[in-house]
Short mmCIF file of C-alpha atoms in Angstrom, two decimals:
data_model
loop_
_atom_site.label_atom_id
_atom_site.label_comp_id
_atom_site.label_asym_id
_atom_site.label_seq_id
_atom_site.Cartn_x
_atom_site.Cartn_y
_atom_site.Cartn_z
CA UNK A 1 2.98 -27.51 15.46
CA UNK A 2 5.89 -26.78 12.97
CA UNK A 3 7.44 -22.89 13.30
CA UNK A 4 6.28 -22.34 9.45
CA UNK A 5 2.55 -23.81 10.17
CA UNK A 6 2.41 -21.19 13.50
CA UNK A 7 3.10 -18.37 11.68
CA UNK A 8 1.10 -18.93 8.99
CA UNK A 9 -2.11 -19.43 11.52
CA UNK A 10 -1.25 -15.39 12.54
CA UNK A 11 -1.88 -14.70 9.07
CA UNK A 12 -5.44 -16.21 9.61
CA UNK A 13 -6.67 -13.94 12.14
CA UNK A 14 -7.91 -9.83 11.88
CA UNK A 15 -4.52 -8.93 13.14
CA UNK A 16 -3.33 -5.51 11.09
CA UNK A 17 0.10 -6.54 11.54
CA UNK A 18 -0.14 -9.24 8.73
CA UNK A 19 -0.86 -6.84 5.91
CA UNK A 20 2.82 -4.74 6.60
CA UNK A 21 5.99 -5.81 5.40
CA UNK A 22 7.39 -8.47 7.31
CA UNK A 23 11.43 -8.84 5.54
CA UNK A 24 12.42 -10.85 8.44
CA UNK A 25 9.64 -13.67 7.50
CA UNK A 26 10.23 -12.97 3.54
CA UNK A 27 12.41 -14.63 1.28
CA UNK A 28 13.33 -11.48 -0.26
CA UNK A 29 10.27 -11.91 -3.26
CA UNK A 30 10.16 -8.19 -4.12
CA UNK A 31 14.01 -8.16 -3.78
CA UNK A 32 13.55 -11.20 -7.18
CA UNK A 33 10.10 -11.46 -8.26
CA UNK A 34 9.70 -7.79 -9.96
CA UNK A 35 12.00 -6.30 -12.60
CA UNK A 36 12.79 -2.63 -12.65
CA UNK A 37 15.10 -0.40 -15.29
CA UNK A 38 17.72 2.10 -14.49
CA UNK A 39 16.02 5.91 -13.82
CA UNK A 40 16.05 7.91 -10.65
CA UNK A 41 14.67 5.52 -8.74
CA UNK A 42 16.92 2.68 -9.29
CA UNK A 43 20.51 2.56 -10.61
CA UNK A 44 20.26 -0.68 -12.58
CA UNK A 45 18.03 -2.39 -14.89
CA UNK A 46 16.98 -5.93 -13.67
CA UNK A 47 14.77 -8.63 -15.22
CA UNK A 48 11.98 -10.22 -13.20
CA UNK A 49 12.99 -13.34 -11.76
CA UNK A 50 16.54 -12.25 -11.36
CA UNK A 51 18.01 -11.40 -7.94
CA UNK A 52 18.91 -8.51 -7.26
CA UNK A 53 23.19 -8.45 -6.58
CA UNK A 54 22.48 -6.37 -3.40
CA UNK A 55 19.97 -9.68 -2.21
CA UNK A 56 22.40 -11.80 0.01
CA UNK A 57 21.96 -15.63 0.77
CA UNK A 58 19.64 -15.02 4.06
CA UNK A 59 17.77 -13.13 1.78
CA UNK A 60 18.31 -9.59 3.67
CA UNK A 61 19.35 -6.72 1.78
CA UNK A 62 22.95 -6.20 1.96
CA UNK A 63 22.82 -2.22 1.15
CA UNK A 64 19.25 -1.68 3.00
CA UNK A 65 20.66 1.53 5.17
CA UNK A 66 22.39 2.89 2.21
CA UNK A 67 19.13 2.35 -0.70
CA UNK A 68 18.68 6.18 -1.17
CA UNK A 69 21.81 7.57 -1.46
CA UNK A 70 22.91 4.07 -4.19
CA UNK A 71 20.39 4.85 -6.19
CA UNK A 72 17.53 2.64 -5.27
CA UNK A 73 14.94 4.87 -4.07
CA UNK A 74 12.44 2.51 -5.21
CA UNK A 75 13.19 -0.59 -2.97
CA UNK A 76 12.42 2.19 -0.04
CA UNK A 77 9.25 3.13 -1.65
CA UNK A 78 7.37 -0.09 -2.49
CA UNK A 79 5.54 -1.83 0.41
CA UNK A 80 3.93 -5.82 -0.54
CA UNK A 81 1.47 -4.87 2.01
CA UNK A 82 2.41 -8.58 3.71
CA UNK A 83 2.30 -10.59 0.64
CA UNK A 84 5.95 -11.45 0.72
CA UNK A 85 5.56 -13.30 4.35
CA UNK A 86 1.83 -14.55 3.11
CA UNK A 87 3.41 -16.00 -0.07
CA UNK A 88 6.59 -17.89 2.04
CA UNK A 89 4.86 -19.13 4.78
CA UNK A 90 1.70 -19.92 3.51
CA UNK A 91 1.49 -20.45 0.46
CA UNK A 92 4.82 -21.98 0.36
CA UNK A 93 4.80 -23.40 3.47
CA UNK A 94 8.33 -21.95 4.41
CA UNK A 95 10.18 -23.41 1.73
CA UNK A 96 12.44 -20.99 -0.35
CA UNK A 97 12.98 -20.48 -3.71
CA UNK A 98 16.86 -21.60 -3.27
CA UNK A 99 15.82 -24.78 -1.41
CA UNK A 100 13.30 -25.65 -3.92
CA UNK A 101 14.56 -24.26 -7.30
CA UNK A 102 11.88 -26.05 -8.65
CA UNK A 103 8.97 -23.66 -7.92
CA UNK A 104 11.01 -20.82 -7.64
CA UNK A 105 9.29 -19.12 -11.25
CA UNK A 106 5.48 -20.17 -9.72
CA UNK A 107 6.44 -18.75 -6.48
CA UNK A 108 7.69 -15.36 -8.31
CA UNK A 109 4.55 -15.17 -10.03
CA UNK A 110 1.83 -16.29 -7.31
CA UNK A 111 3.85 -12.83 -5.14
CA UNK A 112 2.40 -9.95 -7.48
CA UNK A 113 -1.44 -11.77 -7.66
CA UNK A 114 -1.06 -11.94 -3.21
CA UNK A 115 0.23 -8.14 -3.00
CA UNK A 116 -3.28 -7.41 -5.18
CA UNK A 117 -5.46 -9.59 -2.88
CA UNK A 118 -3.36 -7.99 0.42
CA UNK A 119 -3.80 -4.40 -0.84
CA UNK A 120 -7.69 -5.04 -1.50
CA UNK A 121 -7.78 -6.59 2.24
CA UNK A 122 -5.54 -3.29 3.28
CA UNK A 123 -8.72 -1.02 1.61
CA UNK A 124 -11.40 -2.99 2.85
CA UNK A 125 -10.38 -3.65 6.62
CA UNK A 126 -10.12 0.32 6.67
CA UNK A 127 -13.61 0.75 5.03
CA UNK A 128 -14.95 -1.75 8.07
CA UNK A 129 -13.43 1.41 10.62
CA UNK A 130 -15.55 3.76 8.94
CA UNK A 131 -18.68 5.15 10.71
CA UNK A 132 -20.34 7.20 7.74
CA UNK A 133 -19.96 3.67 5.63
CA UNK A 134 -22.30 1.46 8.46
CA UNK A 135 -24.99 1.05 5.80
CA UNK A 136 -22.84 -1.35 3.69
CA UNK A 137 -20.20 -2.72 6.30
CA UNK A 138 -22.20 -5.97 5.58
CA UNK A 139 -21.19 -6.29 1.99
CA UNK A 140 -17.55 -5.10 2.95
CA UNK A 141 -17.59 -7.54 5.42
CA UNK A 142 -18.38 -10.55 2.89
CA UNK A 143 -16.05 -9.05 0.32
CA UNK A 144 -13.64 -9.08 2.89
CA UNK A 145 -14.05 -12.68 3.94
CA UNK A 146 -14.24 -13.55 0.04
CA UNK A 147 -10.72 -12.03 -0.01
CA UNK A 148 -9.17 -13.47 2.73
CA UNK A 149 -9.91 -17.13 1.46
CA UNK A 150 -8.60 -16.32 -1.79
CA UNK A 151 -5.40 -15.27 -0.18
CA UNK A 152 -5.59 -19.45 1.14
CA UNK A 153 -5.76 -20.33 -2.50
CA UNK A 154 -3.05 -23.08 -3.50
CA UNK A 155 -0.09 -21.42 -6.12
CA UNK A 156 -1.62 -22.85 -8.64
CA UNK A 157 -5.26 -21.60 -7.86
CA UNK A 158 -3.94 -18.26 -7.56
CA UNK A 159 -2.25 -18.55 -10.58
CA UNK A 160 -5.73 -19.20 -12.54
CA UNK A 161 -7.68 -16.07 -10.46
CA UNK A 162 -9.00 -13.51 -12.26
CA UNK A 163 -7.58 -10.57 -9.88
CA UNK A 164 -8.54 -8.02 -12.18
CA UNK A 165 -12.39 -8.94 -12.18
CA UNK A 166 -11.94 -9.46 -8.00
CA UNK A 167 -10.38 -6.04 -7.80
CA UNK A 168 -13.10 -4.65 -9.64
CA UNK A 169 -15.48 -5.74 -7.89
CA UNK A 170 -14.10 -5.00 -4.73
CA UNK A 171 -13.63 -1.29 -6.44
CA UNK A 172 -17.36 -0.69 -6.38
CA UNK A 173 -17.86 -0.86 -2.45
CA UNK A 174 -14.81 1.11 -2.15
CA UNK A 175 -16.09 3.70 -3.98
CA UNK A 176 -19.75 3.51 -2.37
CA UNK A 177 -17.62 4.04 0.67
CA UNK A 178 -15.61 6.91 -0.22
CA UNK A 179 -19.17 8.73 -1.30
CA UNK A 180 -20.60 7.78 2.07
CA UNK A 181 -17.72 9.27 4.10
CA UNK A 182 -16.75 11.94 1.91
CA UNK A 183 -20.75 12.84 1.88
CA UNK A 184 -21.39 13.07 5.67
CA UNK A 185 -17.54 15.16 5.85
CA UNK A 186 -18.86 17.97 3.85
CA UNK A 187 -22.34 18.08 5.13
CA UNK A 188 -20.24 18.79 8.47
CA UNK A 189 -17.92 21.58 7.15
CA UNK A 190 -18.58 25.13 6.81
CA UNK A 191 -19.86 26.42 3.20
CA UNK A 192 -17.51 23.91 1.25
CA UNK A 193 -19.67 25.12 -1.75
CA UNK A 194 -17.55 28.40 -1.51
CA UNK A 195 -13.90 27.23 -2.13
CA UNK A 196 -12.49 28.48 -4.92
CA UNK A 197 -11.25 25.36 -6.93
CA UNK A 198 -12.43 21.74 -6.42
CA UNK A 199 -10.46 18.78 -7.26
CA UNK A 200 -11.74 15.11 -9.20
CA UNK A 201 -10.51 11.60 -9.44
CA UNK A 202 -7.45 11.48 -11.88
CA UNK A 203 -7.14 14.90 -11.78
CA UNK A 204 -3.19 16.00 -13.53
CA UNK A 205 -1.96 18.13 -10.17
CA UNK A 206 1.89 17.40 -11.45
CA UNK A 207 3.51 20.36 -9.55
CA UNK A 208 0.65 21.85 -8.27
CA UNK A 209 1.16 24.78 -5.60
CA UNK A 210 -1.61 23.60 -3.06
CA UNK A 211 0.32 24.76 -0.70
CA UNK A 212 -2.69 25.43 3.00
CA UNK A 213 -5.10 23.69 0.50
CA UNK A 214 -8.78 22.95 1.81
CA UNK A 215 -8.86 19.67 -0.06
CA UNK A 216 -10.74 18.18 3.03
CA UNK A 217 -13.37 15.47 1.64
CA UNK A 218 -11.55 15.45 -1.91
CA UNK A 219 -12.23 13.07 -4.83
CA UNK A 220 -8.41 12.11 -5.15
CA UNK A 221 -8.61 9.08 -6.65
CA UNK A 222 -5.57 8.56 -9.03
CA UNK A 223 -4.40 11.87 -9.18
CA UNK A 224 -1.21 13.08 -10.22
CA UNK A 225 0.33 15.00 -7.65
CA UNK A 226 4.30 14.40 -8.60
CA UNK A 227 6.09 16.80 -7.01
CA UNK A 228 2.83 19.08 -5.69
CA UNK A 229 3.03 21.43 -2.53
CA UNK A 230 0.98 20.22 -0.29
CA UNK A 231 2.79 21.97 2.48
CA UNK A 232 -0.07 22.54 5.02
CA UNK A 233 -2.84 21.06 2.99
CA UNK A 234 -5.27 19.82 5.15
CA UNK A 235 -6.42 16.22 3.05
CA UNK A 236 -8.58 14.94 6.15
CA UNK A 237 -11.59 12.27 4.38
CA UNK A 238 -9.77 12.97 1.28
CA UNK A 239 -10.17 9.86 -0.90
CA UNK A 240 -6.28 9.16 -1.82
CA UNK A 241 -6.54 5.70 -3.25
CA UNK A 242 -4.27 5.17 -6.59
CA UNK A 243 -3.01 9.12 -5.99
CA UNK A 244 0.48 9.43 -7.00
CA UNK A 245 2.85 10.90 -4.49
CA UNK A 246 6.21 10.59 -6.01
CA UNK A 247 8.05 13.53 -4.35
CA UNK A 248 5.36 15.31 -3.22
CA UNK A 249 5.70 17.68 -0.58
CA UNK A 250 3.53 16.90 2.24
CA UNK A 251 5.26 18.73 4.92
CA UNK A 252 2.84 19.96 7.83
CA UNK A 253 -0.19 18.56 5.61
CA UNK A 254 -3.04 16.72 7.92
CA UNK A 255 -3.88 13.39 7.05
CA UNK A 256 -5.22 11.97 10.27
CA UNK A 257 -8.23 10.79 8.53
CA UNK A 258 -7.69 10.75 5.10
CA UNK A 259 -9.18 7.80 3.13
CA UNK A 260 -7.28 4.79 2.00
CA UNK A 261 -3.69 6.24 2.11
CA UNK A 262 -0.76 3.66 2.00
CA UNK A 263 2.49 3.57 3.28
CA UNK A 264 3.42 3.12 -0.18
CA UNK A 265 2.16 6.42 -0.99
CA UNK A 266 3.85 8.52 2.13
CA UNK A 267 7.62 6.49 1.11
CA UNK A 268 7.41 8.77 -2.43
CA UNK A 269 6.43 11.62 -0.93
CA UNK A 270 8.54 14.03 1.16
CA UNK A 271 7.31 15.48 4.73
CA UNK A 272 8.38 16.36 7.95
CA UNK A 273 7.77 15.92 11.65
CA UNK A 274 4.58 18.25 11.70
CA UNK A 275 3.04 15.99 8.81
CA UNK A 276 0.24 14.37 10.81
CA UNK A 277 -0.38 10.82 9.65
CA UNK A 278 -3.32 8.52 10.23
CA UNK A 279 -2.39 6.17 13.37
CA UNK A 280 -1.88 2.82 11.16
CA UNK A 281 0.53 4.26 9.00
CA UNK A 282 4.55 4.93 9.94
CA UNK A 283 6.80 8.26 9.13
CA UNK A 284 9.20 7.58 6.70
CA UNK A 285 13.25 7.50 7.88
CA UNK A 286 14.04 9.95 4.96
CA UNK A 287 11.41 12.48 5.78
CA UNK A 288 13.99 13.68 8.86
CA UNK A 289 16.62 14.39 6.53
CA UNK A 290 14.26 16.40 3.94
CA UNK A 291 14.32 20.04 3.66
CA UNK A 292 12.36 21.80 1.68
#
């Protein structure tokens, strides 16, 4: 068995690890495939399909220690949830972009439609974990499965997928989901009927002072929380899918069991050592330097 054909048969199995970042077992996609512009989080503008000048020929990031403080908060932000390893070693079959110029522009488009079809299998192996959601674990279980053997597509299959209908779809038992668990959280809580404000999907938080916030079983779906204090908010089996995070302060806020959080999501935010996180999730390096 070839090196390339092993690793892609770890991909195959329930193992969490193979929906995080794996740069090692990347050819630096995200570092090429995506375009960005110049703004606070990144110093220059770069067209998708272009390497980025800090990418260097064994595709590592020659300025990865020193992102932040160049400019490129982004890069330290965005997370492919796996896709970039998925893409070059399955997909791809361990061939690179520089070997084989030729499918370098199918390979940088097959990456974004693989970081969709990871992220849905990042919602919907979570969903499987949750108690309160038993009654339709079946269906996630099949969407799940229906997933997974999309993510086996050919480049060119993947290439003709409607990921926007799939994601939709998939969008309906994560939200059946969130009502089950969100349901059986406040039928457990003391009189949730008497806090003072309550908080809805998409709802425009953008600076917010939540700071000690009771926003436990929360419809946060897509909200705007840029730059909110959420400094001792407790946001356990608060539904956080799509919420925006982007220098939020989440310092000594509880999330041990919030719903659907991403890594993605903690990397723009700000916190500190007391900031519990749920177990599958990592503490960003900048949060130790942050001070509020």
């Amino acid at each position: 068995m070839s090196e390339n054909h092993e690793y892609a048969e770890t991909l195959n199995g329930r193992n969490p690890l193979r929906l995080q970042s794996d740069c090692e077992n990347c050819f630096g996609l995200c570092c090429v495939a995506l375009p960005y512009a110049a703004s606070s989080d990144f110093a220059i503008d770069k067209d998708a399909g272009q390497p980025c000048p800090n990418l260097q020929a064994d595709f590592r990031c020659g300025v990865h220690t020193n992102l932040r403080q160049l400019g490129f908060r982004g890069c330290t932000v965005y997370d492919c949830f796996g896709a970039g390893q998925k893409v070059s070693h399955g997909t791809f079959g361990g061939h690179d972009w520089r070997q084989v110029p030729g499918s370098a522009k199918q390979m940088f488009e097959v990456f974004p439609i693989m970081r969709q079809l990871h992220e849905l299998l990042w919602y919907l192996s979570e969903a499987l974990t949750l108690q309160p959601a038993r009654p339709i674990h079946g269906e996630l279980s099949t969407a799940l499965d229906d997933t997974e053997r999309l993510t086996h597509l050919s480049a060119g299959s993947l290439m003709e997928l409607d990921v926007a209908a799939h994601r939709s779809d998939v969008n309906v038992l994560l939200l059946r989901t969130s009502e089950l668990v969100r349901a059986e959280s406040l039928r457990k809580q003391k009189n949730p009927a008497g806090r003072k404000k309550t908080y809805g999907r998409g709802a425009d938080l953008i600076g917010a002072n939540l700071k000690g916030a009771d926003l436990r079983g929360a419809n946060l779906r897509g909200a705007c929380l840029i730059a909110a204090n959420l400094r001792g908010a407790d946001l356990r089996v608060a539904d956080l899918i799509g919420a925006d995070f982007r220098d939020a302060d989440l310092s000594g806020a509880n999330l041990t069991d919030s719903i659907f959080l991403t890594q993605a999501q903690l990397n723009a935010a700000k916190g500190d050592g007391d900031t519990k996180l749920p177990p599958s999730l990592t503490r960003p390096m900048h949060w130790s330097t942050f001070r509020a």
